[in-house]
Coordinates of N, CA and C and ligand atoms in Angstrom, one line a residue:
X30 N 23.3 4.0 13.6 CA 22.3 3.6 12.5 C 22.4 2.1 12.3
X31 N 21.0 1.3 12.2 CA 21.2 0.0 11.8 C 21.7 0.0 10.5
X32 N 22.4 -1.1 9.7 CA 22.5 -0.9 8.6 C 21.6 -2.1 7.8
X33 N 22.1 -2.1 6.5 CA 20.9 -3.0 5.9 C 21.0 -4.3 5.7
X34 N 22.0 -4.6 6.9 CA 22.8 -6.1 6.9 C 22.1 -6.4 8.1
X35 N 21.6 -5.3 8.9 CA 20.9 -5.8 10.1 C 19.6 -6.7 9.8
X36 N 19.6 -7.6 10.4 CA 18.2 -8.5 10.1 C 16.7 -7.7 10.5
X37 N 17.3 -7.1 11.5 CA 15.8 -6.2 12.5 C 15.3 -5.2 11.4
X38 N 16.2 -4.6 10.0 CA 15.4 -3.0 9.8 C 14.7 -3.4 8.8
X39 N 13.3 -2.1 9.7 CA 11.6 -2.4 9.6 C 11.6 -1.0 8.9
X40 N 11.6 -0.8 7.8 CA 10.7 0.7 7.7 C 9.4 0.7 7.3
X41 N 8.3 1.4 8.1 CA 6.8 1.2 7.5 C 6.1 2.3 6.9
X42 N 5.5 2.9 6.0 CA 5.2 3.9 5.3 C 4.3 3.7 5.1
X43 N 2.9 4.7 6.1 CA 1.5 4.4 6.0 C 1.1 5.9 4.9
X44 N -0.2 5.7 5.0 CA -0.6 6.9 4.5 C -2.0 6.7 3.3
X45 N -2.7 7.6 3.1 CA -3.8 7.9 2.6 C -3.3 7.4 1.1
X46 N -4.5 7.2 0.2 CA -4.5 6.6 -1.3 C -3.0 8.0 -2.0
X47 N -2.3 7.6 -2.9 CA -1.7 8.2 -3.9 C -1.4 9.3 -3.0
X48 N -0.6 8.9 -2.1 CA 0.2 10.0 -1.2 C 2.0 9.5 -1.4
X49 N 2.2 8.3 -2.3 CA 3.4 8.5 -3.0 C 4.3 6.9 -2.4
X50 N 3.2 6.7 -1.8 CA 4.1 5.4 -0.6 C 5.0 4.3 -0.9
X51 N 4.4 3.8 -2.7 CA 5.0 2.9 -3.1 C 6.3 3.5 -4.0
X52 N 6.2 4.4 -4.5 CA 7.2 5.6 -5.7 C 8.5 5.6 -4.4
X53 N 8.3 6.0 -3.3 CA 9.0 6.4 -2.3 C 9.6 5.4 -1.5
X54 N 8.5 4.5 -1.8 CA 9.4 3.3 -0.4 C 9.9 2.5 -1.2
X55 N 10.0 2.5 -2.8 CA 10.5 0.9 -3.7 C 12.0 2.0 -3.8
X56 N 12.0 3.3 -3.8 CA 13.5 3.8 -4.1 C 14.2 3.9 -2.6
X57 N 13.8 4.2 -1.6 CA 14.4 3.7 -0.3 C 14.6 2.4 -0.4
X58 N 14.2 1.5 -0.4 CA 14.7 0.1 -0.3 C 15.6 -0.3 -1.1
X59 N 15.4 0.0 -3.0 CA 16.2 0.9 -3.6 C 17.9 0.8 -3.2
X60 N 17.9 2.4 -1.9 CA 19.2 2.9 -1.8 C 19.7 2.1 -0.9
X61 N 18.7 1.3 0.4 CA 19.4 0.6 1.2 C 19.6 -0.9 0.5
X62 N 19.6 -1.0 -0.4 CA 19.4 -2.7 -1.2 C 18.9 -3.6 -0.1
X63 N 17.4 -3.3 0.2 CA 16.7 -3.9 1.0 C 15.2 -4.5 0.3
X64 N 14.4 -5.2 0.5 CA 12.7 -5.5 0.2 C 12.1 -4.5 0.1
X65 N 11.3 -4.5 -0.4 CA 10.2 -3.4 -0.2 C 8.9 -4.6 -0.8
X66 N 7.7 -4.0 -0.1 CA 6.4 -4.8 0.0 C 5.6 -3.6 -0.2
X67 N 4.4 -3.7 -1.4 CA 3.4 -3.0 -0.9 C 2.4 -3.6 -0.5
X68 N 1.7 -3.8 0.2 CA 0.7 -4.2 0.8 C -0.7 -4.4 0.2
X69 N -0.6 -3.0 -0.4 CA -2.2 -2.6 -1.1 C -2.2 -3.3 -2.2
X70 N -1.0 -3.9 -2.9 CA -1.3 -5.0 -4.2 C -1.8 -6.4 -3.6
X71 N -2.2 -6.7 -2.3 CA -2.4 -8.3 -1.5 C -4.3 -7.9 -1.6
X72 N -4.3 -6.7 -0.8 CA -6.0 -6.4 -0.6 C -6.5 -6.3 -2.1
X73 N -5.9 -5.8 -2.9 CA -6.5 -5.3 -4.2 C -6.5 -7.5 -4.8
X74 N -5.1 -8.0 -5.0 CA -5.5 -9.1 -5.5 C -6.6 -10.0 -4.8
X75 N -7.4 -9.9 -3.5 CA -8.1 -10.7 -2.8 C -9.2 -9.8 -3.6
X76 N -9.4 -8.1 -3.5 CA -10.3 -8.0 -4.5 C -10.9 -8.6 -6.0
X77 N -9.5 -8.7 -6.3 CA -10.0 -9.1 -7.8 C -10.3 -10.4 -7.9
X78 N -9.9 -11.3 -7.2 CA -10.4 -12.7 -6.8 C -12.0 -12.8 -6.4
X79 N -12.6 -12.0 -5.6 CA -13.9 -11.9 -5.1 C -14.7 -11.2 -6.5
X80 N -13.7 -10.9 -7.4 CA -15.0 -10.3 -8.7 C -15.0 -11.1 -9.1
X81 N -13.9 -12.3 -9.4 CA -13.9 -13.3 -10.4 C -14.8 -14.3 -10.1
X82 N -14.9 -14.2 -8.7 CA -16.1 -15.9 -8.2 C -17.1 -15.2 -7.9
X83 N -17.7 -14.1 -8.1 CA -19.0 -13.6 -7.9 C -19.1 -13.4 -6.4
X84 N -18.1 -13.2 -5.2 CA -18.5 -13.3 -4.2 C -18.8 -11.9 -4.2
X85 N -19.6 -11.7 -3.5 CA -20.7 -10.4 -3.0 C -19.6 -9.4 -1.7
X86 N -19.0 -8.4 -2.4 CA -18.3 -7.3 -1.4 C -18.7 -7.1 0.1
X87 N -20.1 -7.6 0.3 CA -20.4 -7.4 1.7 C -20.7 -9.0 2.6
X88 N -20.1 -9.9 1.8 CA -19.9 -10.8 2.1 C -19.3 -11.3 2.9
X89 N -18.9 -11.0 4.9 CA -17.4 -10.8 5.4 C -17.1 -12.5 5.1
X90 N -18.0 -13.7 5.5 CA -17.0 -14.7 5.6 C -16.9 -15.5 4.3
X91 N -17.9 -15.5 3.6 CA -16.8 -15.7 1.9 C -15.5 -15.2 1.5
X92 N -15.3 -13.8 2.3 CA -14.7 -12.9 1.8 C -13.0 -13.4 2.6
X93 N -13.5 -13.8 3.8 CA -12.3 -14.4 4.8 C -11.6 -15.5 4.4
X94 N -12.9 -16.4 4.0 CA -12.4 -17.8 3.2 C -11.4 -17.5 2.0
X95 N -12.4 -16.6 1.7 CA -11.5 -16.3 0.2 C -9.9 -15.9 0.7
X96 N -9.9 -15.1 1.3 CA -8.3 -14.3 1.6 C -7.4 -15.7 2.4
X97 N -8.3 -16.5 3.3 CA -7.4 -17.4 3.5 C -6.7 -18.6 2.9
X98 N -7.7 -18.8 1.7 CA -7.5 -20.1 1.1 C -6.8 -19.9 -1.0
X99 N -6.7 -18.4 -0.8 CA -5.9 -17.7 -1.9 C -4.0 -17.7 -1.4
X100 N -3.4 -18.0 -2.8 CA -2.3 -18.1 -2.5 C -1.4 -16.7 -2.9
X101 N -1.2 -16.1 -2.4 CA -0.4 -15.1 -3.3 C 1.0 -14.7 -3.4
X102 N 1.5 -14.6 -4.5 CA 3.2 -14.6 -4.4 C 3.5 -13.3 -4.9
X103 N 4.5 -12.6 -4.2 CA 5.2 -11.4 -4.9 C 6.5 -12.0 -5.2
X104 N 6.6 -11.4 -7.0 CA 7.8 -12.2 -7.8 C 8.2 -10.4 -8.3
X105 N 9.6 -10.5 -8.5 CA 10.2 -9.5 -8.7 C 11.0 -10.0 -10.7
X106 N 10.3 -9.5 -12.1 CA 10.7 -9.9 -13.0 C 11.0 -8.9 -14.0
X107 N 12.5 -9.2 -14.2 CA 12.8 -7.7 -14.7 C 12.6 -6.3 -14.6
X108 N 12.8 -6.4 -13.3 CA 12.9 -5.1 -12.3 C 11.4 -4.7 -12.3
X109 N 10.1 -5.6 -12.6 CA 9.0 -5.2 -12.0 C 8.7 -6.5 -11.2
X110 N 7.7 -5.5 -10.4 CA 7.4 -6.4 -9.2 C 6.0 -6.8 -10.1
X111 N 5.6 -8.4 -9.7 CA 4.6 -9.0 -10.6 C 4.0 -9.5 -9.0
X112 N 2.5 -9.7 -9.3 CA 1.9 -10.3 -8.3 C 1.2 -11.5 -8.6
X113 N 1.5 -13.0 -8.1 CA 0.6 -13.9 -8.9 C -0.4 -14.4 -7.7
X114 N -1.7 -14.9 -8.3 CA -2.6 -15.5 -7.4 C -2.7 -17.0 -7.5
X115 N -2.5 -17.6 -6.7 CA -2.6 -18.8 -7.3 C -2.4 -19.4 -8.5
X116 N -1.1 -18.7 -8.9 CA 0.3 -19.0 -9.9 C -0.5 -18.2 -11.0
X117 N -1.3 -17.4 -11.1 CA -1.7 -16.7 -12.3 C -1.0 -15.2 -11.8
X118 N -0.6 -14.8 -13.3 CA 0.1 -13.1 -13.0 C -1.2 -12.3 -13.2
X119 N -1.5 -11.7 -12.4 CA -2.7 -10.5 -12.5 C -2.7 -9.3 -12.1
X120 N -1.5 -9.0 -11.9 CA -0.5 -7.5 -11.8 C -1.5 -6.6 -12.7
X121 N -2.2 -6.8 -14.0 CA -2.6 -5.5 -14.7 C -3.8 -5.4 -14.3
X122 N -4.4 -6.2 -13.7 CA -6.0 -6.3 -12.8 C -5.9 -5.3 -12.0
X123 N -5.0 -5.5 -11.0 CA -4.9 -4.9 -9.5 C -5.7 -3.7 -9.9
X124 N -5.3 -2.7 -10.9 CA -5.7 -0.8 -10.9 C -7.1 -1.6 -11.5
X125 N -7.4 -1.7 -11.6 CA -9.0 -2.0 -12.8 C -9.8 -1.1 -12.0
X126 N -11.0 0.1 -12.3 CA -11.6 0.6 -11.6 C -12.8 0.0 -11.0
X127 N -12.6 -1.4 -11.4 CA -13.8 -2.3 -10.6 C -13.2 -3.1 -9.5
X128 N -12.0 -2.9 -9.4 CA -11.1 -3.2 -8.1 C -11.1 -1.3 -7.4
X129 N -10.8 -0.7 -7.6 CA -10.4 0.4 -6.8 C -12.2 0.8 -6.1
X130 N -13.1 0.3 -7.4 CA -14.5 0.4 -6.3 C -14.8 0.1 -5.2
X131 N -14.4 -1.5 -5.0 CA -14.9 -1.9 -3.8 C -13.6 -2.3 -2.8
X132 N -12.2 -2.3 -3.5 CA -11.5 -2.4 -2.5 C -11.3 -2.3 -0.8
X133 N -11.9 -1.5 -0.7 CA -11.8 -0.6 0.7 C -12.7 -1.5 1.7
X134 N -13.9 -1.7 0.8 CA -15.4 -2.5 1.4 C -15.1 -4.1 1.8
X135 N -13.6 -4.2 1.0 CA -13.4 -6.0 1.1 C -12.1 -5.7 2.3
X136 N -11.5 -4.6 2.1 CA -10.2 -4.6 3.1 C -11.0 -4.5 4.6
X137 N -11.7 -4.0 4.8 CA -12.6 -3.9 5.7 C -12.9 -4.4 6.5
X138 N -13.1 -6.2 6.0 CA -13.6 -7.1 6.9 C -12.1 -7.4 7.5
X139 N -12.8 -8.1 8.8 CA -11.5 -8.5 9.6 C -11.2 -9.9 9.2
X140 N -11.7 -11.1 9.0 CA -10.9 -12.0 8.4 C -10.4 -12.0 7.4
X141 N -10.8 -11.0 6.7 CA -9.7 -10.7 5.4 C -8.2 -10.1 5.9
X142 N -8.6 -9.1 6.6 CA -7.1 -8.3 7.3 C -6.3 -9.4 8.1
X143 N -6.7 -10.3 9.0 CA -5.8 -11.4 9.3 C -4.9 -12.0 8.7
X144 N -6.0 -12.4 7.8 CA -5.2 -13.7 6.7 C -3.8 -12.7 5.9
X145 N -4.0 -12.1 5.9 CA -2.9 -10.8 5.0 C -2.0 -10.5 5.8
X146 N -2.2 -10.2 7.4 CA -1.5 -9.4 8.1 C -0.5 -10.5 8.5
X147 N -1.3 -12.0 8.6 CA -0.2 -12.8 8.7 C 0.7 -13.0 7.9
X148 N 0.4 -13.0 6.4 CA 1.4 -13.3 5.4 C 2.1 -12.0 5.3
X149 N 2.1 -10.9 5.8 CA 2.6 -9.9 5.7 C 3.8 -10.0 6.4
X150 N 3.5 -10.6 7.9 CA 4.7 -10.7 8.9 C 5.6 -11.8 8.2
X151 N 5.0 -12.7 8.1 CA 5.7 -14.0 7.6 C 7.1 -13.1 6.7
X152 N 6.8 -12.3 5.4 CA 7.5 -11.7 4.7 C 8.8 -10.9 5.8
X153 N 7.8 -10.1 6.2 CA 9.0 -9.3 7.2 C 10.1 -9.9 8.1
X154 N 9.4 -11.5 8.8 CA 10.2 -11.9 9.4 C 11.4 -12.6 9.0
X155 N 11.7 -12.6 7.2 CA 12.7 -13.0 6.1 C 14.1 -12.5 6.4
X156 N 13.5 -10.8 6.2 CA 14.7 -9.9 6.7 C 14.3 -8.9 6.4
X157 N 15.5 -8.0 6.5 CA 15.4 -6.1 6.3 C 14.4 -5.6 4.9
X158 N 13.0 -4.7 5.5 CA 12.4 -4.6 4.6 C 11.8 -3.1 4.8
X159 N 11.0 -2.7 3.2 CA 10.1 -1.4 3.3 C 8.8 -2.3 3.0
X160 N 7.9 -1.7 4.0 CA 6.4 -2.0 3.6 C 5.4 -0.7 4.0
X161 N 4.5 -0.8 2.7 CA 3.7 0.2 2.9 C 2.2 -0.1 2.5
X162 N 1.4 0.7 3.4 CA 0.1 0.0 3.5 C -0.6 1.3 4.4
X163 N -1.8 0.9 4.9 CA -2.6 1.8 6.1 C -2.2 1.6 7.3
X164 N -1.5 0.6 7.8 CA -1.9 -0.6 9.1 C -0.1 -0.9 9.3
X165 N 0.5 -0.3 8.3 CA 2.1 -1.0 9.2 C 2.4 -0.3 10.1
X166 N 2.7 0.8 10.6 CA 2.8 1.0 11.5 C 2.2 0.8 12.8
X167 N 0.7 0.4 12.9 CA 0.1 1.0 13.4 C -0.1 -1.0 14.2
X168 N -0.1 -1.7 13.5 CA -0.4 -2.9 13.5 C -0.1 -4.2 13.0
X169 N 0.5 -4.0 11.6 CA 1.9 -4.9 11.3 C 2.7 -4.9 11.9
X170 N 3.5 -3.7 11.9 CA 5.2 -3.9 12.2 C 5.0 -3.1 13.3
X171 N 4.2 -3.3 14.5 CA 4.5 -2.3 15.4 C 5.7 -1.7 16.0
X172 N 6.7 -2.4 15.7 CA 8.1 -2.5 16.3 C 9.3 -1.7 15.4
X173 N 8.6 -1.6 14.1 CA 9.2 -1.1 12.7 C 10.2 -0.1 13.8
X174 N 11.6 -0.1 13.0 CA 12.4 1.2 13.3 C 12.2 2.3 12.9
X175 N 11.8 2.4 11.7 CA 11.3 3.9 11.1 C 10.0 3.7 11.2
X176 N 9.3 5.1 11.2 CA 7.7 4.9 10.8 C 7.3 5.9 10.2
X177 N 7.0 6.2 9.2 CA 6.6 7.3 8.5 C 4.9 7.4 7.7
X178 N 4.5 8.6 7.9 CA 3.1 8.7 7.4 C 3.1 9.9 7.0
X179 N 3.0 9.2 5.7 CA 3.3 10.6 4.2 C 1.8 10.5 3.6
X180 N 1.9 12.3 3.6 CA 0.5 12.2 3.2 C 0.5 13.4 1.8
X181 N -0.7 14.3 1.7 CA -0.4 15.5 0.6 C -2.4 15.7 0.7
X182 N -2.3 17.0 0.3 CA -3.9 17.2 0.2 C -4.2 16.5 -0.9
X183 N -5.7 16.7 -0.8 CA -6.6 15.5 -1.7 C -6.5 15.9 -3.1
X184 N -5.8 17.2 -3.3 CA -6.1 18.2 -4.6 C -4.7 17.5 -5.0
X185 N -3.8 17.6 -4.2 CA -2.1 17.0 -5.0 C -2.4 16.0 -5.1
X186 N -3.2 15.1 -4.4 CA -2.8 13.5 -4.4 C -3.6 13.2 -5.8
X187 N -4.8 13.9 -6.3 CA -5.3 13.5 -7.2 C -5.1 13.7 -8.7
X188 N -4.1 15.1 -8.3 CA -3.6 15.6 -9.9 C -2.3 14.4 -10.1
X189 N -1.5 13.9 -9.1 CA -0.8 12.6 -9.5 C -1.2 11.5 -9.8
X190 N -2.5 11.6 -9.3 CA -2.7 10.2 -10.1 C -3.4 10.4 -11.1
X191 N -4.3 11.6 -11.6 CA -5.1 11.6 -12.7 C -3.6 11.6 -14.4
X192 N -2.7 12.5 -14.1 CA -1.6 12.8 -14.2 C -0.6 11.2 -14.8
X193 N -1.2 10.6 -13.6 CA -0.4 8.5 -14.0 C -1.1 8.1 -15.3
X194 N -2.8 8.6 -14.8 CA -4.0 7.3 -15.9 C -4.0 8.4 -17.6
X195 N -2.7 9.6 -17.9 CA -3.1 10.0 -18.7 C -4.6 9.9 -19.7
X196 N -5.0 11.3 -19.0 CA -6.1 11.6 -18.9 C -7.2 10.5 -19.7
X197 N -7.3 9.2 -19.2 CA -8.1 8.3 -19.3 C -9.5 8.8 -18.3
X198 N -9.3 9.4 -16.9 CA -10.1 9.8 -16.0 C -9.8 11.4 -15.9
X199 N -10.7 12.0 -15.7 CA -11.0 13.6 -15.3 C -10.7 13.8 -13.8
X200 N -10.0 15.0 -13.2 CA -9.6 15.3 -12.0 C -10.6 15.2 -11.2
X201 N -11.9 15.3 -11.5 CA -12.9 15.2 -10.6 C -13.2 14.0 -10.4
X202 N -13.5 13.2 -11.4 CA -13.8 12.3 -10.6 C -12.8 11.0 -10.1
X203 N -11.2 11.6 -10.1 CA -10.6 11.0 -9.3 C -10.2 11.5 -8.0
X204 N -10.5 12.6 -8.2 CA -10.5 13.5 -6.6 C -11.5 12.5 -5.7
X205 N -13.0 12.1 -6.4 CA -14.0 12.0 -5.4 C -13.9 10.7 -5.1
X206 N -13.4 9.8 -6.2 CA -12.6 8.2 -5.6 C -11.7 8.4 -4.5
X207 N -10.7 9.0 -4.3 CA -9.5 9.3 -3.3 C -10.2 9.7 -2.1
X208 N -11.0 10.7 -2.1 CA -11.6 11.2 -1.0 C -12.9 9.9 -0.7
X209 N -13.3 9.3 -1.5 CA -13.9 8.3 -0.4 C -13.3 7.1 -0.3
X210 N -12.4 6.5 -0.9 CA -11.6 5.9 -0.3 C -11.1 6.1 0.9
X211 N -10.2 7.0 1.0 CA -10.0 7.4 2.1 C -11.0 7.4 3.5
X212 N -12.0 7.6 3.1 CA -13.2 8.1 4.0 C -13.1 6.2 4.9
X213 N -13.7 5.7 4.1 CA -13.9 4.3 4.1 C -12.7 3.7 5.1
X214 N -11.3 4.1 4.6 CA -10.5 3.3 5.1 C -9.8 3.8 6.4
X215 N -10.8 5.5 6.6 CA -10.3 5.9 8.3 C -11.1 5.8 9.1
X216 N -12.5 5.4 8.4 CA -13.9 5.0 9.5 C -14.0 3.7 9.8
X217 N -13.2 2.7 9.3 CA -13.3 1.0 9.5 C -13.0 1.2 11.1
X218 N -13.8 -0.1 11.8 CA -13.3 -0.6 13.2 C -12.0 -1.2 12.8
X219 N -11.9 -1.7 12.3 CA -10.4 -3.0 12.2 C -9.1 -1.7 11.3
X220 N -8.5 -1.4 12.1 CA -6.6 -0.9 11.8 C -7.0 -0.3 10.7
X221 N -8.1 1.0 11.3 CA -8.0 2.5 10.5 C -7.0 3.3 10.1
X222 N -7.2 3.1 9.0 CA -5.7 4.6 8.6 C -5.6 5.4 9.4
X223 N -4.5 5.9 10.0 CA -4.4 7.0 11.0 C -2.8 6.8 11.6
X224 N -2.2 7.3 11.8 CA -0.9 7.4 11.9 C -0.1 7.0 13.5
X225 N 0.8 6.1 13.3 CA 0.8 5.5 14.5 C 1.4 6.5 15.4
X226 N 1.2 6.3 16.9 CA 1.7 7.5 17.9 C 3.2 7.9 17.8
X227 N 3.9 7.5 17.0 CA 5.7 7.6 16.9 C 6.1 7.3 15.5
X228 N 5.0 8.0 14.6 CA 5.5 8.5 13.3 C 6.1 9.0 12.9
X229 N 6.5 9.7 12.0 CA 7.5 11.0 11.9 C 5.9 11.4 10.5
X230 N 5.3 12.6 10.4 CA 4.2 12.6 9.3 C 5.5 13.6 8.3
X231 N 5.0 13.2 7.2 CA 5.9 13.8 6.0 C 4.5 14.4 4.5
X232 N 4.6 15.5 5.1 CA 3.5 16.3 4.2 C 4.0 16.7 2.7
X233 N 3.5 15.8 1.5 CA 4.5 15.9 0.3 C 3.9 16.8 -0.5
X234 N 3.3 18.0 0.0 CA 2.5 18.8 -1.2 C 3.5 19.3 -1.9
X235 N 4.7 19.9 -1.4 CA 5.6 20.8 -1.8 C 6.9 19.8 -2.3
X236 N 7.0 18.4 -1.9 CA 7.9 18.1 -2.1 C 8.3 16.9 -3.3
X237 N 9.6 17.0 -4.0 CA 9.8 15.4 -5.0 C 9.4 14.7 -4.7
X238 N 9.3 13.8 -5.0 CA 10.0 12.0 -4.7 C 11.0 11.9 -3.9
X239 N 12.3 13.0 -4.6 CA 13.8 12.5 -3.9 C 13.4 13.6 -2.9
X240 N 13.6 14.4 -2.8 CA 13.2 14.9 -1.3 C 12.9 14.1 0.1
X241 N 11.4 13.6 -0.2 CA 10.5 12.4 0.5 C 11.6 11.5 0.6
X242 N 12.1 10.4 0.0 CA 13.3 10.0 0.0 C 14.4 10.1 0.8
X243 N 15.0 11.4 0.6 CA 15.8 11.9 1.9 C 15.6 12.3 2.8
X244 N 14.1 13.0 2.8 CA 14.3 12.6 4.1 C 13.9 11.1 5.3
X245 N 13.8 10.3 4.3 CA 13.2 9.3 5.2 C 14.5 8.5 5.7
X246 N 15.6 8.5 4.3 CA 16.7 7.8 4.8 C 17.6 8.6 5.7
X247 N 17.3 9.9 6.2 CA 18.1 10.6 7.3 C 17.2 10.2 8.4
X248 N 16.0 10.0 8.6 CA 15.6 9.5 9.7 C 15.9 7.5 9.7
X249 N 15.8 7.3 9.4 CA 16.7 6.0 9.1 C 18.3 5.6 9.5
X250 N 18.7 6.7 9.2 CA 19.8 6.7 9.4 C 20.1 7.2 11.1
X251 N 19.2 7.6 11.2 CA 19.2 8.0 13.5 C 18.8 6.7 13.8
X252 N 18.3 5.8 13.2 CA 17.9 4.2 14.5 C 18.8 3.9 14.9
Ligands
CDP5 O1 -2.1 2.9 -4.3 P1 -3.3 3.4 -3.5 O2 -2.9 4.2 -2.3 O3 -4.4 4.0 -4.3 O4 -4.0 2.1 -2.9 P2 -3.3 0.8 -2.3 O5 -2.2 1.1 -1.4 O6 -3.1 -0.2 -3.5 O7 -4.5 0.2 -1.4 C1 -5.8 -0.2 -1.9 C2 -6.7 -0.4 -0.8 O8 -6.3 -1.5 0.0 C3 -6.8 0.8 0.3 O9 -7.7 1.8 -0.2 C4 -7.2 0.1 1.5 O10 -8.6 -0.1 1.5 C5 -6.6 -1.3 1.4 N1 -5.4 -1.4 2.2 C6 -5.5 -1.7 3.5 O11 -6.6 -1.7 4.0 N2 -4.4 -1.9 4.3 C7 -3.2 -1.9 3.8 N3 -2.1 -2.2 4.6 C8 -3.0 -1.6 2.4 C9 -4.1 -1.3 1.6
CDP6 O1 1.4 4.3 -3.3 P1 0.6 5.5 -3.3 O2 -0.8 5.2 -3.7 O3 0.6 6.2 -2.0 O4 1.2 6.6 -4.3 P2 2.2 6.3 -5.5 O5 1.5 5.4 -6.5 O6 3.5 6.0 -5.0 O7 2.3 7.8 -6.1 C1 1.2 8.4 -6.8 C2 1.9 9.3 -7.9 O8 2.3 10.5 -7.2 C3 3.0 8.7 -8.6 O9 2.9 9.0 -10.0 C4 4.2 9.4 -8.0 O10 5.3 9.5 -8.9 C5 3.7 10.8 -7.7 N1 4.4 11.5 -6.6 C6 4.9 12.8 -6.9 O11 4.8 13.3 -8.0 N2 5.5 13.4 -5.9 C7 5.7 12.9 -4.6 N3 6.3 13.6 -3.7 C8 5.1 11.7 -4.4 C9 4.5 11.0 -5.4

């Protein structure tokens, strides 16, 4: 087993909207006292950036400009992860449901996905880390040691999250967000959700957190 002193260990954790990736991968990183990155807070802050300047969702190269010429830092402040944009904290933005609208439509374009995918490696290439997103395995970290793609039907994934926004939103219509999110983010040309060919898939309908957990760090524990 590599351990978490090794500079090389990659673990990547793809998977569909509220399939648990961030809950799961910040306590694995957590047990191995390693990084953990989520990814989907970089695409969501480039979103919330494009509502603030009025640029137009279907805009690909305002949209590239914009992701290139944004600065973004992940800061770790009393034990929450804070995300700033160009030194502003806007961590409570990220969920806003006028970010979770068009997310998917701005992750979409491909000079957006560059500009990120580079700063993503840049991170990884620091040292031993968890990152989760659509595209790590598949296209970030191709090389990752672990790779996992945890997922759960559309019916569990949505009673957890309706479940998080205490009942601010009704199950339905967070079900029908999740399911076209999803839709969006496995029909894109550019690094479709879909699970890389040497995954291990981890189906959480039935299972905790710490389950998911264990078993990721016993597959972790075979690299
Ligand atoms: O937490 P949740 O699963 O609902 O979403 P997220 O991980 O914050 O990701 C928000 C959106 O960013 C996704 O629906 C994708 O459109 C996009 N995303 C992506 O394209 N690639 C990634 N590596 C991570 C997120
Ligand atoms: O990051 P992602 O959007 O994939 O999902 P998350 O935000 O980590 O998890 C969504 C919700 O599902 C959280 O409230 C988790 O605690 C919950 N969850 C769960 O109850 N059981 C699991 N096996 C996985 C996640």
């Amino acid at each position: 087993m590599k351990s978490e002193s090794d500079c090389t260990l990659t673990i990547a954790i793809d998977g569909p909207a509220a399939s648990g990736k961030s809950v799961v991968g910040r306590e694995v990183a957590r047990r191995l006292g390693i990084r953990f990155l989520d990814t989907g807070s970089m695409y969501r802050a480039i979103t919330w950036a494009a509502i603030q300047r009025g640029v137009n969702a279907n805009c690909a190269s305002k949209l590239s400009s914009l992701a290139c010429s944004s600065g973004i830092r992940l800061v770790t402040q009393s034990d929450e992860d804070r995300l700033l944009l160009d030194g502003t904290d806007i961590t409570d933005r990220l969920r806003l449901p006028e970010v979770d609208s068009i997310v998917s439509t701005v992750s979409a374009v491909s000079g957006v996905r560059r500009a990120l995918v580079a700063q993503q490696r840049v991170i990884a290439a620091d040292g031993p880390i968890v990152m989760c997103g659509r595209d790590i395995g598949t296209v970030v970290l191709p090389e990752a040691d672990a790779k996992v793609f945890l997922t759960a039907s559309a019916e569990v994934r949505a009673e957890r999250r309706a479940a998080e926004m205490q009942g601010r939103h009704n199950f339905g219509q967070v079900l029908d967000e999740l399911r076209r999110r999803d839709r969006v983010d496995s029909e894109r040309d550019d690094s479709p959700l879909s699970p890389a060919e040497d995954a291990t898939t981890i189906c959480s309908d039935d299972m905790t957190v710490e389950e998911v957990v264990l078993e990721i760090l016993s597959k972790v524990r075979q690299c």
